PDB file of C-alpha atoms in Angstrom:
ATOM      1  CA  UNK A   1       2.299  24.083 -21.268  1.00  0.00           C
ATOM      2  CA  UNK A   2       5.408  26.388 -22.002  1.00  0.00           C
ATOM      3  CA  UNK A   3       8.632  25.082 -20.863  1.00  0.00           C
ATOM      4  CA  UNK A   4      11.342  27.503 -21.684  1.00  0.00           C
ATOM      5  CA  UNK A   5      10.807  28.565 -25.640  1.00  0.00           C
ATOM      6  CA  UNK A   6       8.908  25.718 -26.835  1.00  0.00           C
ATOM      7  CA  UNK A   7       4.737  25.396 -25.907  1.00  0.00           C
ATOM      8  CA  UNK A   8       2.743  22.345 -25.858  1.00  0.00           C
ATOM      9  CA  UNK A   9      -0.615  22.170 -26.371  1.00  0.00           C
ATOM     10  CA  UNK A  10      -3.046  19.678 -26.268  1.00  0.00           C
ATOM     11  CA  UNK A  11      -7.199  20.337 -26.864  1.00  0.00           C
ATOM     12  CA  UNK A  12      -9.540  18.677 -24.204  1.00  0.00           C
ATOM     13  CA  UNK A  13     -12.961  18.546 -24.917  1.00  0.00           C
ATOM     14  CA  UNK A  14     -15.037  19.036 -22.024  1.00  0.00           C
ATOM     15  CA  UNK A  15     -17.369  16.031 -22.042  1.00  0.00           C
ATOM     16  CA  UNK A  16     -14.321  14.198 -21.626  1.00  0.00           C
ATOM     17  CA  UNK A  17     -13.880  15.708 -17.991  1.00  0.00           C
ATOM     18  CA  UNK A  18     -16.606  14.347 -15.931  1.00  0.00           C
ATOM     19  CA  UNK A  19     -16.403  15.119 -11.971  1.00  0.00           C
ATOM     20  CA  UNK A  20     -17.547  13.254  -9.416  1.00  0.00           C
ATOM     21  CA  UNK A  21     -20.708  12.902  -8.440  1.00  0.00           C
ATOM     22  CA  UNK A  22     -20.829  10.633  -5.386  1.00  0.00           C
ATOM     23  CA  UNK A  23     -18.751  11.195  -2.303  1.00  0.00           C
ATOM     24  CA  UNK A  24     -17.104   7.794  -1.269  1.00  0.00           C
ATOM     25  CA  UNK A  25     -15.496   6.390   1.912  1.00  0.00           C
ATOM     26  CA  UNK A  26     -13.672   3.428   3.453  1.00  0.00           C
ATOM     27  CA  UNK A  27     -12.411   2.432   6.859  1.00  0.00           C
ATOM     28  CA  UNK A  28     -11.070  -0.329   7.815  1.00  0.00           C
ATOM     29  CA  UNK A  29     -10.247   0.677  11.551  1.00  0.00           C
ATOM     30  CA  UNK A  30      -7.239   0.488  11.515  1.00  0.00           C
ATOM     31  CA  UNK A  31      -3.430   2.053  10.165  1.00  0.00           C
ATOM     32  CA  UNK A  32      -2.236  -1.246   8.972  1.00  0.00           C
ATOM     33  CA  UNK A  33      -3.415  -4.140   6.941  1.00  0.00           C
ATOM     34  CA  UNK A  34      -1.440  -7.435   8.158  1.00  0.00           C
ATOM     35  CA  UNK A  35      -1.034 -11.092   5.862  1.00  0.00           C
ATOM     36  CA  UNK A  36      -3.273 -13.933   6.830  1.00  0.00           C
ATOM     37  CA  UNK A  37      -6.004 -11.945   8.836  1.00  0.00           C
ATOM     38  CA  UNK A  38      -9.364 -11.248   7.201  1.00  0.00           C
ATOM     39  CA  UNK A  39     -10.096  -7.090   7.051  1.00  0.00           C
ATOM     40  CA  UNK A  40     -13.151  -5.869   7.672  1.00  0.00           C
ATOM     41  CA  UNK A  41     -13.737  -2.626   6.032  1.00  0.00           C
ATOM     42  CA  UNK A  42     -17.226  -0.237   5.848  1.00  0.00           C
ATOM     43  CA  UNK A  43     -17.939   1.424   2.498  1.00  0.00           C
ATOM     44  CA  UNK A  44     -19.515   4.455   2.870  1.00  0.00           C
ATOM     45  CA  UNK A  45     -21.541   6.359  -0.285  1.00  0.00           C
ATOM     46  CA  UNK A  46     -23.253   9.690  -0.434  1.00  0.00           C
ATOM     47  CA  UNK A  47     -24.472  11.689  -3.436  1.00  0.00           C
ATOM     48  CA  UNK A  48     -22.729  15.546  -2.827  1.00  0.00           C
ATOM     49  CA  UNK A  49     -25.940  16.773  -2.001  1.00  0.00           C
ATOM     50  CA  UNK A  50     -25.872  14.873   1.176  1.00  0.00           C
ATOM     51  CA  UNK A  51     -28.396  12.016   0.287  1.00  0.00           C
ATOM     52  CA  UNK A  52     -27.126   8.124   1.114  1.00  0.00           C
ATOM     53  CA  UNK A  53     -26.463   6.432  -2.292  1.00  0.00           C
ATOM     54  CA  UNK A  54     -29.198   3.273  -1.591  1.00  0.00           C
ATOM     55  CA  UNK A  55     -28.329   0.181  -3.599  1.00  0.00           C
ATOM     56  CA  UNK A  56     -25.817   1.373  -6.157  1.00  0.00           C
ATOM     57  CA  UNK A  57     -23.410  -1.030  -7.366  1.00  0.00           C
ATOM     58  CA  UNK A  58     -20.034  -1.258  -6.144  1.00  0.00           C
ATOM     59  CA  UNK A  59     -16.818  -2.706  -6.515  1.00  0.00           C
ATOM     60  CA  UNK A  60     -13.109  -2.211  -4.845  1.00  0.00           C
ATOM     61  CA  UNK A  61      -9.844  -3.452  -6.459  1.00  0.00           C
ATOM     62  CA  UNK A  62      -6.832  -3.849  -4.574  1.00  0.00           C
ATOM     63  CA  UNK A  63      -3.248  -3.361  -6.057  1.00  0.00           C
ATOM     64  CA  UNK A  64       0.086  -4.685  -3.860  1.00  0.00           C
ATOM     65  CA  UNK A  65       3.074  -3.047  -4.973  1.00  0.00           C
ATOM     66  CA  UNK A  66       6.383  -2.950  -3.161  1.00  0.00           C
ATOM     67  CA  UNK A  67       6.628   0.159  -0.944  1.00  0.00           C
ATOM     68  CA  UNK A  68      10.072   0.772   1.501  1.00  0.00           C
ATOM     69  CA  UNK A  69      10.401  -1.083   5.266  1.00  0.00           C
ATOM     70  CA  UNK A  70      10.664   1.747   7.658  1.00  0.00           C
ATOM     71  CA  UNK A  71      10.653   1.983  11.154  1.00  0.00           C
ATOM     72  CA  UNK A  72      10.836   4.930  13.642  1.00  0.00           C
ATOM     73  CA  UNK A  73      13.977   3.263  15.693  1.00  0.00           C
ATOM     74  CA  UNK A  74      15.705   1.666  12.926  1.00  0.00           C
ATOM     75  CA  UNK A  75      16.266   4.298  10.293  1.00  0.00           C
ATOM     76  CA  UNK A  76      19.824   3.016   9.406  1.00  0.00           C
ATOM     77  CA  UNK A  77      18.704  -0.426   8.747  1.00  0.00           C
ATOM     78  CA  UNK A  78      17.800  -1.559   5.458  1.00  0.00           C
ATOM     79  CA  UNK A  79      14.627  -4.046   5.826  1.00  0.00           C
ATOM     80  CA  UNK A  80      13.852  -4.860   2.045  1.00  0.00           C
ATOM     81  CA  UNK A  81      15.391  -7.804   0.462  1.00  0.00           C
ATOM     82  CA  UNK A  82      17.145  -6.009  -2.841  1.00  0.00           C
ATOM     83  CA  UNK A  83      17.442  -9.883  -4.363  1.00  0.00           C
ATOM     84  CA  UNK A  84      13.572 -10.246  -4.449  1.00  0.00           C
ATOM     85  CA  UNK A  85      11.667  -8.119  -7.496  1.00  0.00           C
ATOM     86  CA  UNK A  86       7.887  -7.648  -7.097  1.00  0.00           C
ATOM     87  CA  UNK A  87       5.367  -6.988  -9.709  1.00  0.00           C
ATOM     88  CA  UNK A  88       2.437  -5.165  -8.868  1.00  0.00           C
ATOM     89  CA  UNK A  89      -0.441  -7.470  -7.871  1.00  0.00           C
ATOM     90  CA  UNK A  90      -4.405  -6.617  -8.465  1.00  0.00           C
ATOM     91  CA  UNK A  91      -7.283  -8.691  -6.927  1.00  0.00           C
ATOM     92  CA  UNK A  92     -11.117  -7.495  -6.708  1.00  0.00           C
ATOM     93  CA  UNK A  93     -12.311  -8.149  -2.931  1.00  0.00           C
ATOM     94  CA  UNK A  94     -15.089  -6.265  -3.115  1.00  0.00           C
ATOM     95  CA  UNK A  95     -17.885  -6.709  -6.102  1.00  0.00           C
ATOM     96  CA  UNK A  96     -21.898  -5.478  -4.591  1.00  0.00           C
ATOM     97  CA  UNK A  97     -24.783  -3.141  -4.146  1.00  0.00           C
ATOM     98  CA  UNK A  98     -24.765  -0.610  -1.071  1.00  0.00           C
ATOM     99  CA  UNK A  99     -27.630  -0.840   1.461  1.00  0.00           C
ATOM    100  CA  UNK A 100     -30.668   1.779   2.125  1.00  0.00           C
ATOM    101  CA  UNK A 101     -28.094   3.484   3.878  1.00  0.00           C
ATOM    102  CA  UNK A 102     -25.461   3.578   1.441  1.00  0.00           C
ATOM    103  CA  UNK A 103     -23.108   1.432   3.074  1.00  0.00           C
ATOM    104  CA  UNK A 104     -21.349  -1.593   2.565  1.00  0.00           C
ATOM    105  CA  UNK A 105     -19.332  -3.999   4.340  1.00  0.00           C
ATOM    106  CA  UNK A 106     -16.036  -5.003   2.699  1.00  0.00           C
ATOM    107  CA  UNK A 107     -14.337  -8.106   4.039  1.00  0.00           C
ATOM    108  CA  UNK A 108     -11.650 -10.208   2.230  1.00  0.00           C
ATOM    109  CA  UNK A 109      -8.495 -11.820   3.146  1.00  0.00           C
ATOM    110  CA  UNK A 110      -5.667 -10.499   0.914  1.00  0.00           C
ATOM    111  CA  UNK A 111      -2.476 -12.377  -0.006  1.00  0.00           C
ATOM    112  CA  UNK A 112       0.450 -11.542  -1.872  1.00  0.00           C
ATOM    113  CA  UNK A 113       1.022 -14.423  -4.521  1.00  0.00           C
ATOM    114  CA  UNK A 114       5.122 -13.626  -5.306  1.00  0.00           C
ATOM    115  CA  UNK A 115       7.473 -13.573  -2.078  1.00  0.00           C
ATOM    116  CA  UNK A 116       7.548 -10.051  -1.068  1.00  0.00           C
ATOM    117  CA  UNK A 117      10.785  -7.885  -0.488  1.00  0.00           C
ATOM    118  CA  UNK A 118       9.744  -6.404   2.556  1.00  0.00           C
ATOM    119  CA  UNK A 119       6.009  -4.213   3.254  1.00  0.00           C
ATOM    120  CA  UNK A 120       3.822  -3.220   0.309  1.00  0.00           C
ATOM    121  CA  UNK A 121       1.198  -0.558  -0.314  1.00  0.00           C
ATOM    122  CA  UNK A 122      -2.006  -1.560  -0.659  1.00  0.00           C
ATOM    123  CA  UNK A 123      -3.974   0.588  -3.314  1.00  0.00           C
ATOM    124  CA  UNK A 124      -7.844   0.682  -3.053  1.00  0.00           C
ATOM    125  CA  UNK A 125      -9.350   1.877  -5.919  1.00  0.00           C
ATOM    126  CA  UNK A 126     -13.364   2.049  -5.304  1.00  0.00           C
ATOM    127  CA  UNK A 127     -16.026   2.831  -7.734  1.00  0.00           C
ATOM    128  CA  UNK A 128     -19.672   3.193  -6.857  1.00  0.00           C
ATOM    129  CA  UNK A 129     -21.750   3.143 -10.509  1.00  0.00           C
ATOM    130  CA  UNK A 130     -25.065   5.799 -11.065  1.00  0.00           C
ATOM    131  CA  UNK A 131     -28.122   4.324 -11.754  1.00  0.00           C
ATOM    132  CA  UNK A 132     -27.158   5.439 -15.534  1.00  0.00           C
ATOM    133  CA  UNK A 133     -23.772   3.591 -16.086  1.00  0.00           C
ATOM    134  CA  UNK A 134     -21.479   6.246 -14.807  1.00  0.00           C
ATOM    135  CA  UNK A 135     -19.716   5.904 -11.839  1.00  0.00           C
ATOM    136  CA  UNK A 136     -17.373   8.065  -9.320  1.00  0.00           C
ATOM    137  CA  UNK A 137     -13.808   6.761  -8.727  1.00  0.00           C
ATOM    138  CA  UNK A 138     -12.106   7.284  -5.598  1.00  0.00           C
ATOM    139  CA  UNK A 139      -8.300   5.725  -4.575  1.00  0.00           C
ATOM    140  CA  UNK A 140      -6.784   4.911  -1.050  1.00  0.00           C
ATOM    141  CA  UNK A 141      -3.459   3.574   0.267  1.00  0.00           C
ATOM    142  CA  UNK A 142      -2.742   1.876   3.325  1.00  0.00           C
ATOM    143  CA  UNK A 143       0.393  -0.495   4.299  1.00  0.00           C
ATOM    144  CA  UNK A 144       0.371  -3.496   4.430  1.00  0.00           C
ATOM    145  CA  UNK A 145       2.557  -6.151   6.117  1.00  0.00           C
ATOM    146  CA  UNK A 146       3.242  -9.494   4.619  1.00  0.00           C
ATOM    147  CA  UNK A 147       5.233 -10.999   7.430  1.00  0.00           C
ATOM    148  CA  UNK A 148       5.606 -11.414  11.021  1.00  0.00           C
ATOM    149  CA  UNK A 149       8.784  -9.940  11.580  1.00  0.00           C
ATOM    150  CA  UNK A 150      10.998  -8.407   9.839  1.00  0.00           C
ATOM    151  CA  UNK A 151      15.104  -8.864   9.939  1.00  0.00           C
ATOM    152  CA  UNK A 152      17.207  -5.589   9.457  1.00  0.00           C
ATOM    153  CA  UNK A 153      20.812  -5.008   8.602  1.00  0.00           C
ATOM    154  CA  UNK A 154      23.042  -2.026   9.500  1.00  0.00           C
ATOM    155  CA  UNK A 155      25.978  -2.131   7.281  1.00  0.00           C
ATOM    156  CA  UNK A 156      29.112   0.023   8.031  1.00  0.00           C
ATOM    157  CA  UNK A 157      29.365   3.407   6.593  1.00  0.00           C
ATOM    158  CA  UNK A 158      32.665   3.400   4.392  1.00  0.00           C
ATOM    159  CA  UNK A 159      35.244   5.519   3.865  1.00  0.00           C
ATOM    160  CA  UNK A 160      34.598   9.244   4.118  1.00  0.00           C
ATOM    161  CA  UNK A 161      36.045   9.848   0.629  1.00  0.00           C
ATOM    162  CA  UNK A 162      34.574   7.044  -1.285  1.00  0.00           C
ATOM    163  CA  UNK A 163      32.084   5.220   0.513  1.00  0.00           C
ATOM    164  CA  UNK A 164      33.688   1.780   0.307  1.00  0.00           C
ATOM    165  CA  UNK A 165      34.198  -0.897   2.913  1.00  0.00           C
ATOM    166  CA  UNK A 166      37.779  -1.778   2.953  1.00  0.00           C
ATOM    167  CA  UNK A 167      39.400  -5.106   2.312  1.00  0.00           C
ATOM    168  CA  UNK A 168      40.917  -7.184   4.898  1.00  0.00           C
ATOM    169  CA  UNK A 169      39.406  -5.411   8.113  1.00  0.00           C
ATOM    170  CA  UNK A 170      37.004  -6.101  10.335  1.00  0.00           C
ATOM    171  CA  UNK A 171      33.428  -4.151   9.998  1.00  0.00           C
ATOM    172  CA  UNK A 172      30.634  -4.506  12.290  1.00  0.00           C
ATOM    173  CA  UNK A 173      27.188  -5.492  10.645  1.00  0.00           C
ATOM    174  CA  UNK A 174      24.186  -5.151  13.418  1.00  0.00           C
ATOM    175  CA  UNK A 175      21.016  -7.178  12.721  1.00  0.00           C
ATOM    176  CA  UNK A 176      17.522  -6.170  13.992  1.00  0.00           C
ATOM    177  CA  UNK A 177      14.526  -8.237  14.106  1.00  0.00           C
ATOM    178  CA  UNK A 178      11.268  -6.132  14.345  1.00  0.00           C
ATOM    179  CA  UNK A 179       7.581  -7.428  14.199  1.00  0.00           C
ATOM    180  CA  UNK A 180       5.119  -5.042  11.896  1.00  0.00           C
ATOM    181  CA  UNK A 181       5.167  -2.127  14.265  1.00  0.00           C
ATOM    182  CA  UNK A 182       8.889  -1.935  14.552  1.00  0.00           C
ATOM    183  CA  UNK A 183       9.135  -2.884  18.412  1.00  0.00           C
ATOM    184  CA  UNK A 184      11.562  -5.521  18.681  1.00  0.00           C
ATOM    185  CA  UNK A 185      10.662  -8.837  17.367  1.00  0.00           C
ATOM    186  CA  UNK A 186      12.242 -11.038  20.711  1.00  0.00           C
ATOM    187  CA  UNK A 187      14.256 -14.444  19.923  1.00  0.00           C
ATOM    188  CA  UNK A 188      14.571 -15.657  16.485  1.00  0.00           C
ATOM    189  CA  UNK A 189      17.379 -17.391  14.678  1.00  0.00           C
ATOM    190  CA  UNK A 190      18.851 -15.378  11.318  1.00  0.00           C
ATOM    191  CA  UNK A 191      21.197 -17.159   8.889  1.00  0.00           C
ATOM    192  CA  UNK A 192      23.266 -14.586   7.607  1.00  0.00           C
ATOM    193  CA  UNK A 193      25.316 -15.587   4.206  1.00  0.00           C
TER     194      UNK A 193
END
């Protein structure tokens, strides 16, 4: 690596590099996962040569880790809870062998254990292992929604120069309460402090 006058080089022995040799595969039907309902996922496992990988073992590892609360309608407001840190969480749902066809069927109810700041990313790392030990590694996100609905604040802008809400005037703060898909969440009571 040469960045500007100095180079950096590091030596990388080629055993070290091994590619995959198994193409791998989930679905889980759908573009979110959602707290307290079981997924159902297929694992899917093919050697590159096209032939199913039959009765290899197989495991999946989940990771949680805080991601930002968008949603298409409410871009201004701010749906994550700044007071509320989150740690990365990691759980194994999946631990098996693959059928004759090379398929699986991956079904787990996740749970974050520490009180979310708003929707996570759920990171699905999946290994299928060779008959000889080795295995091929492949990782997937998807969000995932910890809560029912979801309560958004749009603050006031500030001054142009400086970005500050002045003293001793009035500002308008507009709340928002949005279920997982963003469409609005109907009645709910918010305690604002």
């Amino acid at each position: 690596v040469s960045v500007g006058g100095a180079t950096f080089d590091k030596t990388l022995k080629v055993e070290t590099v091994m590619p995959n040799r198994l193409k791998i595969g989930m679905e889980f039907g759908t573009d979110q996962l959602r707290a307290g309902s079981r997924i159902g996922g297929v694992l899917t496992s093919a050697w590159l040569h096209g032939a199913p990988a039959r009765s290899l073992k197989a495991d999946v590892e989940l990771a949680l880790s805080p991601a930002r609360t968008t949603f298409k309608r409410f871009e201004e407001y701010v749906f994550d809870d700044p007071t509320r840190p989150y740690a990365t969480e990691r759980q194994k749902i999946f631990e098996g062998r693959l059928d004759e066809t090379g398929k699986a069927r991956v079904d787990a109810t996740i749970a974050a254990d520490a009180v979310a700041p708003g929707k996570l990313r759920a990171d699905l790392t999946t290994r299928v292992f060779e008959p000889g030990g080795a295995f091929s590694i492949d990782r997937f996100s998807i969000p995932y929604s910890p809560y029912e609905r979801y309560v958004g604040l749009r603050t006031p802008k500030g001054d142009k120069t400086r970005g500050m809400i002045l003293t001793d005037t009035k500002h308008r703060v507009d709340v928002a309460l949005v279920d997982p898909d963003g469409a609005p969440g109907g009645d709910g009571e918010v305690e604002v402090r």
